[in-house]
Amino acid sequence: MSTPNSAKPANPAPLGLMAFGMTTILLNLHNVGLFPLSSVILAMGIFYGGIAQVIAGIMEYKNGNTFGTTAFTSYGMFWLSLVGLILMPSMGLGEATSEAFLASYLAIWGIFTTFMFVATLARYPVAKQTVFGSLAVLFFLLAAGDFTGSVAIGHLAGVVGIFCGSSAIYLAMATVINNEFGRTVLPIGEKKVSASVESIKAAA
């Protein structure tokens, strides 16, 4: 008879991916010029994009997943810091960030994400590679848009951001649906593990 302590832990990745994906789409609907920067984006950035991703990262830590811990905790804190950058000057907590400094902030996140993308190439499915690859492009486009002041680059970043967020939502829902059905309903481009790799794992 199984006990609560022996139950299989939940997979926190869909939670983290949905939190990231939905918040990213909302922000980039603003970046393409469809909506102003409003409390909808800020609230999502704090509670879903921020806190929910950090929770997912903590859960990944308990599951022993270094990649998931690093990704979800970092991007959760990104959303919280981004909201802080927007709100703190109006609260008298520091000066407003210049466009050039904001570009540097975004570029650093782009560099971090590029390394995370490279890590996905080792063994993760194509769907996850797409999320991180498009996110790296998004950060660099946002940085370029802020540095140059180009509206066109900002709009292009918005389009890439909507794609990136959508790819994260797809991966999240594919993970949930495939798990519930016990088979692949929505493909995510999983890599086939060779027999030699399997034998190495078995011998380890």
PDB file of C-alpha atoms in Angstrom:
ATOM      1  CA  MET A   1       0.000   0.000   0.000  1.00  0.00           C
ATOM      2  CA  SER A   2       1.474   3.318  -1.072  1.00  0.00           C
ATOM      3  CA  THR A   3       1.870   6.216   1.326  1.00  0.00           C
ATOM      4  CA  PRO A   4       1.750   9.961   0.558  1.00  0.00           C
ATOM      5  CA  ASN A   5       5.539  10.104   0.919  1.00  0.00           C
ATOM      6  CA  SER A   6       5.999   7.451  -1.786  1.00  0.00           C
ATOM      7  CA  ALA A   7       3.714   9.143  -4.309  1.00  0.00           C
ATOM      8  CA  LYS A   8       5.294  10.227  -7.567  1.00  0.00           C
ATOM      9  CA  PRO A   9       6.041  13.974  -7.458  1.00  0.00           C
ATOM     10  CA  ALA A  10       4.146  16.231  -9.841  1.00  0.00           C
ATOM     11  CA  ASN A  11       5.867  17.621 -12.919  1.00  0.00           C
ATOM     12  CA  PRO A  12       6.107  21.395 -12.343  1.00  0.00           C
ATOM     13  CA  ALA A  13       7.245  22.174 -15.897  1.00  0.00           C
ATOM     14  CA  PRO A  14       3.740  22.813 -17.330  1.00  0.00           C
ATOM     15  CA  LEU A  15       3.038  25.310 -14.531  1.00  0.00           C
ATOM     16  CA  GLY A  16       6.284  27.161 -15.172  1.00  0.00           C
ATOM     17  CA  LEU A  17       5.854  27.105 -18.939  1.00  0.00           C
ATOM     18  CA  MET A  18       2.258  28.344 -18.785  1.00  0.00           C
ATOM     19  CA  ALA A  19       3.219  31.125 -16.384  1.00  0.00           C
ATOM     20  CA  PHE A  20       6.050  32.156 -18.676  1.00  0.00           C
ATOM     21  CA  GLY A  21       4.111  31.755 -21.920  1.00  0.00           C
ATOM     22  CA  MET A  22       0.922  33.588 -21.001  1.00  0.00           C
ATOM     23  CA  THR A  23       2.752  36.516 -19.412  1.00  0.00           C
ATOM     24  CA  THR A  24       5.154  36.767 -22.346  1.00  0.00           C
ATOM     25  CA  ILE A  25       2.304  36.922 -24.848  1.00  0.00           C
ATOM     26  CA  LEU A  26       0.542  39.677 -22.913  1.00  0.00           C
ATOM     27  CA  LEU A  27       3.691  41.807 -22.708  1.00  0.00           C
ATOM     28  CA  ASN A  28       4.383  41.386 -26.399  1.00  0.00           C
ATOM     29  CA  LEU A  29       0.850  42.285 -27.396  1.00  0.00           C
ATOM     30  CA  HIS A  30       1.904  45.610 -25.900  1.00  0.00           C
ATOM     31  CA  ASN A  31       5.239  45.545 -27.747  1.00  0.00           C
ATOM     32  CA  VAL A  32       3.537  45.185 -31.136  1.00  0.00           C
ATOM     33  CA  GLY A  33       1.422  48.218 -30.285  1.00  0.00           C
ATOM     34  CA  LEU A  34      -1.961  46.587 -29.692  1.00  0.00           C
ATOM     35  CA  PHE A  35      -2.376  47.610 -26.045  1.00  0.00           C
ATOM     36  CA  PRO A  36      -0.799  50.092 -23.619  1.00  0.00           C
ATOM     37  CA  LEU A  37       1.303  48.904 -20.697  1.00  0.00           C
ATOM     38  CA  SER A  38      -1.420  48.347 -18.105  1.00  0.00           C
ATOM     39  CA  SER A  39      -2.066  46.709 -14.749  1.00  0.00           C
ATOM     40  CA  VAL A  40      -2.981  43.484 -16.581  1.00  0.00           C
ATOM     41  CA  ILE A  41       0.638  42.984 -17.623  1.00  0.00           C
ATOM     42  CA  LEU A  42       2.037  44.134 -14.281  1.00  0.00           C
ATOM     43  CA  ALA A  43      -0.258  41.856 -12.262  1.00  0.00           C
ATOM     44  CA  MET A  44       0.533  38.867 -14.473  1.00  0.00           C
ATOM     45  CA  GLY A  45       4.228  39.699 -14.190  1.00  0.00           C
ATOM     46  CA  ILE A  46       4.073  39.607 -10.399  1.00  0.00           C
ATOM     47  CA  PHE A  47       1.753  36.711  -9.700  1.00  0.00           C
ATOM     48  CA  TYR A  48       1.920  34.300 -12.638  1.00  0.00           C
ATOM     49  CA  GLY A  49       5.060  35.129 -14.574  1.00  0.00           C
ATOM     50  CA  GLY A  50       6.917  35.858 -11.343  1.00  0.00           C
ATOM     51  CA  ILE A  51       5.693  33.974  -8.289  1.00  0.00           C
ATOM     52  CA  ALA A  52       4.293  30.921 -10.109  1.00  0.00           C
ATOM     53  CA  GLN A  53       7.556  30.395 -11.995  1.00  0.00           C
ATOM     54  CA  VAL A  54       9.576  30.662  -8.794  1.00  0.00           C
ATOM     55  CA  ILE A  55       7.296  28.050  -7.220  1.00  0.00           C
ATOM     56  CA  ALA A  56       7.879  25.817 -10.258  1.00  0.00           C
ATOM     57  CA  GLY A  57      11.621  26.334  -9.856  1.00  0.00           C
ATOM     58  CA  ILE A  58      11.488  25.296  -6.195  1.00  0.00           C
ATOM     59  CA  MET A  59       9.534  22.187  -7.161  1.00  0.00           C
ATOM     60  CA  GLU A  60      12.137  21.366  -9.822  1.00  0.00           C
ATOM     61  CA  TYR A  61      14.834  21.716  -7.154  1.00  0.00           C
ATOM     62  CA  LYS A  62      13.057  19.142  -5.012  1.00  0.00           C
ATOM     63  CA  ASN A  63      12.878  16.871  -8.077  1.00  0.00           C
ATOM     64  CA  GLY A  64      16.636  17.228  -8.610  1.00  0.00           C
ATOM     65  CA  ASN A  65      16.269  19.024 -11.958  1.00  0.00           C
ATOM     66  CA  THR A  66      19.116  21.529 -12.287  1.00  0.00           C
ATOM     67  CA  PHE A  67      17.975  22.900 -15.648  1.00  0.00           C
ATOM     68  CA  GLY A  68      14.377  23.407 -14.530  1.00  0.00           C
ATOM     69  CA  THR A  69      15.456  24.993 -11.249  1.00  0.00           C
ATOM     70  CA  THR A  70      17.749  27.434 -13.027  1.00  0.00           C
ATOM     71  CA  ALA A  71      15.264  28.312 -15.762  1.00  0.00           C
ATOM     72  CA  PHE A  72      12.028  28.757 -13.841  1.00  0.00           C
ATOM     73  CA  THR A  73      13.553  30.487 -10.820  1.00  0.00           C
ATOM     74  CA  SER A  74      15.604  32.843 -12.993  1.00  0.00           C
ATOM     75  CA  TYR A  75      12.790  33.819 -15.349  1.00  0.00           C
ATOM     76  CA  GLY A  76      10.382  34.158 -12.440  1.00  0.00           C
ATOM     77  CA  MET A  77      12.792  36.626 -10.881  1.00  0.00           C
ATOM     78  CA  PHE A  78      13.167  38.323 -14.265  1.00  0.00           C
ATOM     79  CA  TRP A  79       9.458  39.101 -14.306  1.00  0.00           C
ATOM     80  CA  LEU A  80       9.521  40.348 -10.722  1.00  0.00           C
ATOM     81  CA  SER A  81      12.551  42.540 -11.441  1.00  0.00           C
ATOM     82  CA  LEU A  82      10.979  43.890 -14.639  1.00  0.00           C
ATOM     83  CA  VAL A  83       7.838  44.926 -12.776  1.00  0.00           C
ATOM     84  CA  GLY A  84      10.099  46.468 -10.145  1.00  0.00           C
ATOM     85  CA  LEU A  85      11.920  48.501 -12.795  1.00  0.00           C
ATOM     86  CA  ILE A  86       8.578  49.864 -13.985  1.00  0.00           C
ATOM     87  CA  LEU A  87       6.969  50.567 -10.601  1.00  0.00           C
ATOM     88  CA  MET A  88       9.843  51.490  -8.273  1.00  0.00           C
ATOM     89  CA  PRO A  89      10.586  54.966  -9.742  1.00  0.00           C
ATOM     90  CA  SER A  90       6.948  56.012  -9.216  1.00  0.00           C
ATOM     91  CA  MET A  91       7.297  54.889  -5.587  1.00  0.00           C
ATOM     92  CA  GLY A  92      10.373  57.044  -5.071  1.00  0.00           C
ATOM     93  CA  LEU A  93      12.694  54.035  -5.046  1.00  0.00           C
ATOM     94  CA  GLY A  94      15.401  55.079  -7.474  1.00  0.00           C
ATOM     95  CA  GLU A  95      15.432  56.916 -10.771  1.00  0.00           C
ATOM     96  CA  ALA A  96      13.796  55.662 -13.942  1.00  0.00           C
ATOM     97  CA  THR A  97      16.105  53.427 -15.974  1.00  0.00           C
ATOM     98  CA  SER A  98      17.528  54.931 -19.154  1.00  0.00           C
ATOM     99  CA  GLU A  99      16.881  53.227 -22.476  1.00  0.00           C
ATOM    100  CA  ALA A 100      20.570  52.374 -22.847  1.00  0.00           C
ATOM    101  CA  PHE A 101      20.790  50.824 -19.369  1.00  0.00           C
ATOM    102  CA  LEU A 102      17.567  48.884 -19.955  1.00  0.00           C
ATOM    103  CA  ALA A 103      19.099  47.587 -23.194  1.00  0.00           C
ATOM    104  CA  SER A 104      22.083  46.317 -21.192  1.00  0.00           C
ATOM    105  CA  TYR A 105      19.724  44.614 -18.731  1.00  0.00           C
ATOM    106  CA  LEU A 106      17.910  42.853 -21.569  1.00  0.00           C
ATOM    107  CA  ALA A 107      21.146  41.924 -23.353  1.00  0.00           C
ATOM    108  CA  ILE A 108      22.473  40.214 -20.213  1.00  0.00           C
ATOM    109  CA  TRP A 109      19.279  38.168 -20.054  1.00  0.00           C
ATOM    110  CA  GLY A 110      19.798  37.366 -23.722  1.00  0.00           C
ATOM    111  CA  ILE A 111      23.287  36.035 -23.018  1.00  0.00           C
ATOM    112  CA  PHE A 112      21.991  33.918 -20.136  1.00  0.00           C
ATOM    113  CA  THR A 113      19.202  32.553 -22.327  1.00  0.00           C
ATOM    114  CA  THR A 114      21.636  31.716 -25.123  1.00  0.00           C
ATOM    115  CA  PHE A 115      23.562  29.475 -22.722  1.00  0.00           C
ATOM    116  CA  MET A 116      20.294  27.885 -21.596  1.00  0.00           C
ATOM    117  CA  PHE A 117      19.386  27.285 -25.254  1.00  0.00           C
ATOM    118  CA  VAL A 118      22.729  25.555 -25.842  1.00  0.00           C
ATOM    119  CA  ALA A 119      21.963  23.302 -22.860  1.00  0.00           C
ATOM    120  CA  THR A 120      18.661  22.248 -24.457  1.00  0.00           C
ATOM    121  CA  LEU A 121      20.540  20.895 -27.472  1.00  0.00           C
ATOM    122  CA  ALA A 122      22.000  18.088 -25.368  1.00  0.00           C
ATOM    123  CA  ARG A 123      18.876  16.011 -24.816  1.00  0.00           C
ATOM    124  CA  TYR A 124      15.705  18.085 -24.728  1.00  0.00           C
ATOM    125  CA  PRO A 125      12.880  17.943 -27.309  1.00  0.00           C
ATOM    126  CA  VAL A 126      12.640  20.341 -30.233  1.00  0.00           C
ATOM    127  CA  ALA A 127       9.702  22.133 -28.623  1.00  0.00           C
ATOM    128  CA  LYS A 128      11.839  23.162 -25.643  1.00  0.00           C
ATOM    129  CA  GLN A 129      14.697  24.187 -27.926  1.00  0.00           C
ATOM    130  CA  THR A 130      12.227  26.389 -29.799  1.00  0.00           C
ATOM    131  CA  VAL A 131      11.132  28.116 -26.588  1.00  0.00           C
ATOM    132  CA  PHE A 132      14.662  28.965 -25.493  1.00  0.00           C
ATOM    133  CA  GLY A 133      15.972  29.761 -28.962  1.00  0.00           C
ATOM    134  CA  SER A 134      13.168  32.215 -29.696  1.00  0.00           C
ATOM    135  CA  LEU A 135      13.483  33.697 -26.195  1.00  0.00           C
ATOM    136  CA  ALA A 136      17.168  34.447 -26.762  1.00  0.00           C
ATOM    137  CA  VAL A 137      16.282  36.196 -30.030  1.00  0.00           C
ATOM    138  CA  LEU A 138      13.523  38.103 -28.223  1.00  0.00           C
ATOM    139  CA  PHE A 139      15.852  39.450 -25.542  1.00  0.00           C
ATOM    140  CA  PHE A 140      18.415  40.636 -28.087  1.00  0.00           C
ATOM    141  CA  LEU A 141      15.738  42.289 -30.231  1.00  0.00           C
ATOM    142  CA  LEU A 142      14.290  44.055 -27.192  1.00  0.00           C
ATOM    143  CA  ALA A 143      17.788  45.211 -26.258  1.00  0.00           C
ATOM    144  CA  ALA A 144      18.413  46.467 -29.797  1.00  0.00           C
ATOM    145  CA  GLY A 145      15.059  48.241 -29.856  1.00  0.00           C
ATOM    146  CA  ASP A 146      15.757  50.069 -26.602  1.00  0.00           C
ATOM    147  CA  PHE A 147      19.339  50.900 -27.553  1.00  0.00           C
ATOM    148  CA  THR A 148      18.452  52.305 -30.976  1.00  0.00           C
ATOM    149  CA  GLY A 149      14.993  53.629 -30.178  1.00  0.00           C
ATOM    150  CA  SER A 150      13.667  51.832 -33.261  1.00  0.00           C
ATOM    151  CA  VAL A 151       9.912  51.300 -33.187  1.00  0.00           C
ATOM    152  CA  ALA A 152      10.198  48.747 -36.009  1.00  0.00           C
ATOM    153  CA  ILE A 153      12.628  46.593 -34.022  1.00  0.00           C
ATOM    154  CA  GLY A 154      10.338  46.841 -31.020  1.00  0.00           C
ATOM    155  CA  HIS A 155       7.398  45.624 -33.079  1.00  0.00           C
ATOM    156  CA  LEU A 156       9.492  42.780 -34.523  1.00  0.00           C
ATOM    157  CA  ALA A 157      10.452  41.809 -30.982  1.00  0.00           C
ATOM    158  CA  GLY A 158       6.760  41.751 -30.134  1.00  0.00           C
ATOM    159  CA  VAL A 159       6.051  39.294 -32.934  1.00  0.00           C
ATOM    160  CA  VAL A 160       8.915  37.038 -31.834  1.00  0.00           C
ATOM    161  CA  GLY A 161       7.700  37.307 -28.246  1.00  0.00           C
ATOM    162  CA  ILE A 162       4.186  36.206 -29.150  1.00  0.00           C
ATOM    163  CA  PHE A 163       5.666  33.225 -30.991  1.00  0.00           C
ATOM    164  CA  CYS A 164       7.935  32.407 -28.040  1.00  0.00           C
ATOM    165  CA  GLY A 165       5.079  32.587 -25.543  1.00  0.00           C
ATOM    166  CA  SER A 166       2.873  30.478 -27.788  1.00  0.00           C
ATOM    167  CA  SER A 167       5.585  27.831 -28.112  1.00  0.00           C
ATOM    168  CA  ALA A 168       5.873  27.673 -24.312  1.00  0.00           C
ATOM    169  CA  ILE A 169       2.107  27.247 -23.943  1.00  0.00           C
ATOM    170  CA  TYR A 170       2.123  24.498 -26.582  1.00  0.00           C
ATOM    171  CA  LEU A 171       4.909  22.635 -24.774  1.00  0.00           C
ATOM    172  CA  ALA A 172       3.091  22.988 -21.450  1.00  0.00           C
ATOM    173  CA  MET A 173      -0.214  21.698 -22.782  1.00  0.00           C
ATOM    174  CA  ALA A 174       1.463  18.930 -24.778  1.00  0.00           C
ATOM    175  CA  THR A 175       3.157  17.760 -21.587  1.00  0.00           C
ATOM    176  CA  VAL A 176      -0.146  17.724 -19.679  1.00  0.00           C
ATOM    177  CA  ILE A 177      -2.220  16.129 -22.449  1.00  0.00           C
ATOM    178  CA  ASN A 178       0.372  13.495 -23.364  1.00  0.00           C
ATOM    179  CA  ASN A 179       0.752  12.569 -19.699  1.00  0.00           C
ATOM    180  CA  GLU A 180      -2.997  12.222 -19.172  1.00  0.00           C
ATOM    181  CA  PHE A 181      -3.505  10.093 -22.288  1.00  0.00           C
ATOM    182  CA  GLY A 182      -0.378   8.048 -21.672  1.00  0.00           C
ATOM    183  CA  ARG A 183       0.742   8.513 -25.268  1.00  0.00           C
ATOM    184  CA  THR A 184       1.836  11.220 -27.682  1.00  0.00           C
ATOM    185  CA  VAL A 185      -1.178  13.285 -28.702  1.00  0.00           C
ATOM    186  CA  LEU A 186       0.691  16.552 -29.295  1.00  0.00           C
ATOM    187  CA  PRO A 187       4.227  15.912 -30.610  1.00  0.00           C
ATOM    188  CA  ILE A 188       7.095  17.846 -29.052  1.00  0.00           C
ATOM    189  CA  GLY A 189       9.961  16.419 -31.096  1.00  0.00           C
ATOM    190  CA  GLU A 190      11.463  14.176 -28.457  1.00  0.00           C
ATOM    191  CA  LYS A 191      14.918  12.838 -29.230  1.00  0.00           C
ATOM    192  CA  LYS A 192      15.321   9.097 -29.613  1.00  0.00           C
ATOM    193  CA  VAL A 193      17.798   7.641 -27.148  1.00  0.00           C
ATOM    194  CA  SER A 194      20.244   5.272 -28.812  1.00  0.00           C
ATOM    195  CA  ALA A 195      20.752   1.722 -27.555  1.00  0.00           C
ATOM    196  CA  SER A 196      24.329   2.550 -26.542  1.00  0.00           C
ATOM    197  CA  VAL A 197      23.157   5.413 -24.343  1.00  0.00           C
ATOM    198  CA  GLU A 198      20.510   3.191 -22.777  1.00  0.00           C
ATOM    199  CA  SER A 199      23.128   0.536 -22.001  1.00  0.00           C
ATOM    200  CA  ILE A 200      25.350   3.142 -20.367  1.00  0.00           C
ATOM    201  CA  LYS A 201      22.434   4.326 -18.228  1.00  0.00           C
ATOM    202  CA  ALA A 202      21.608   0.752 -17.265  1.00  0.00           C
ATOM    203  CA  ALA A 203      25.188   0.074 -16.243  1.00  0.00           C
ATOM    204  CA  ALA A 204      25.454   3.278 -14.201  1.00  0.00           C
TER     205      ALA A 204
END
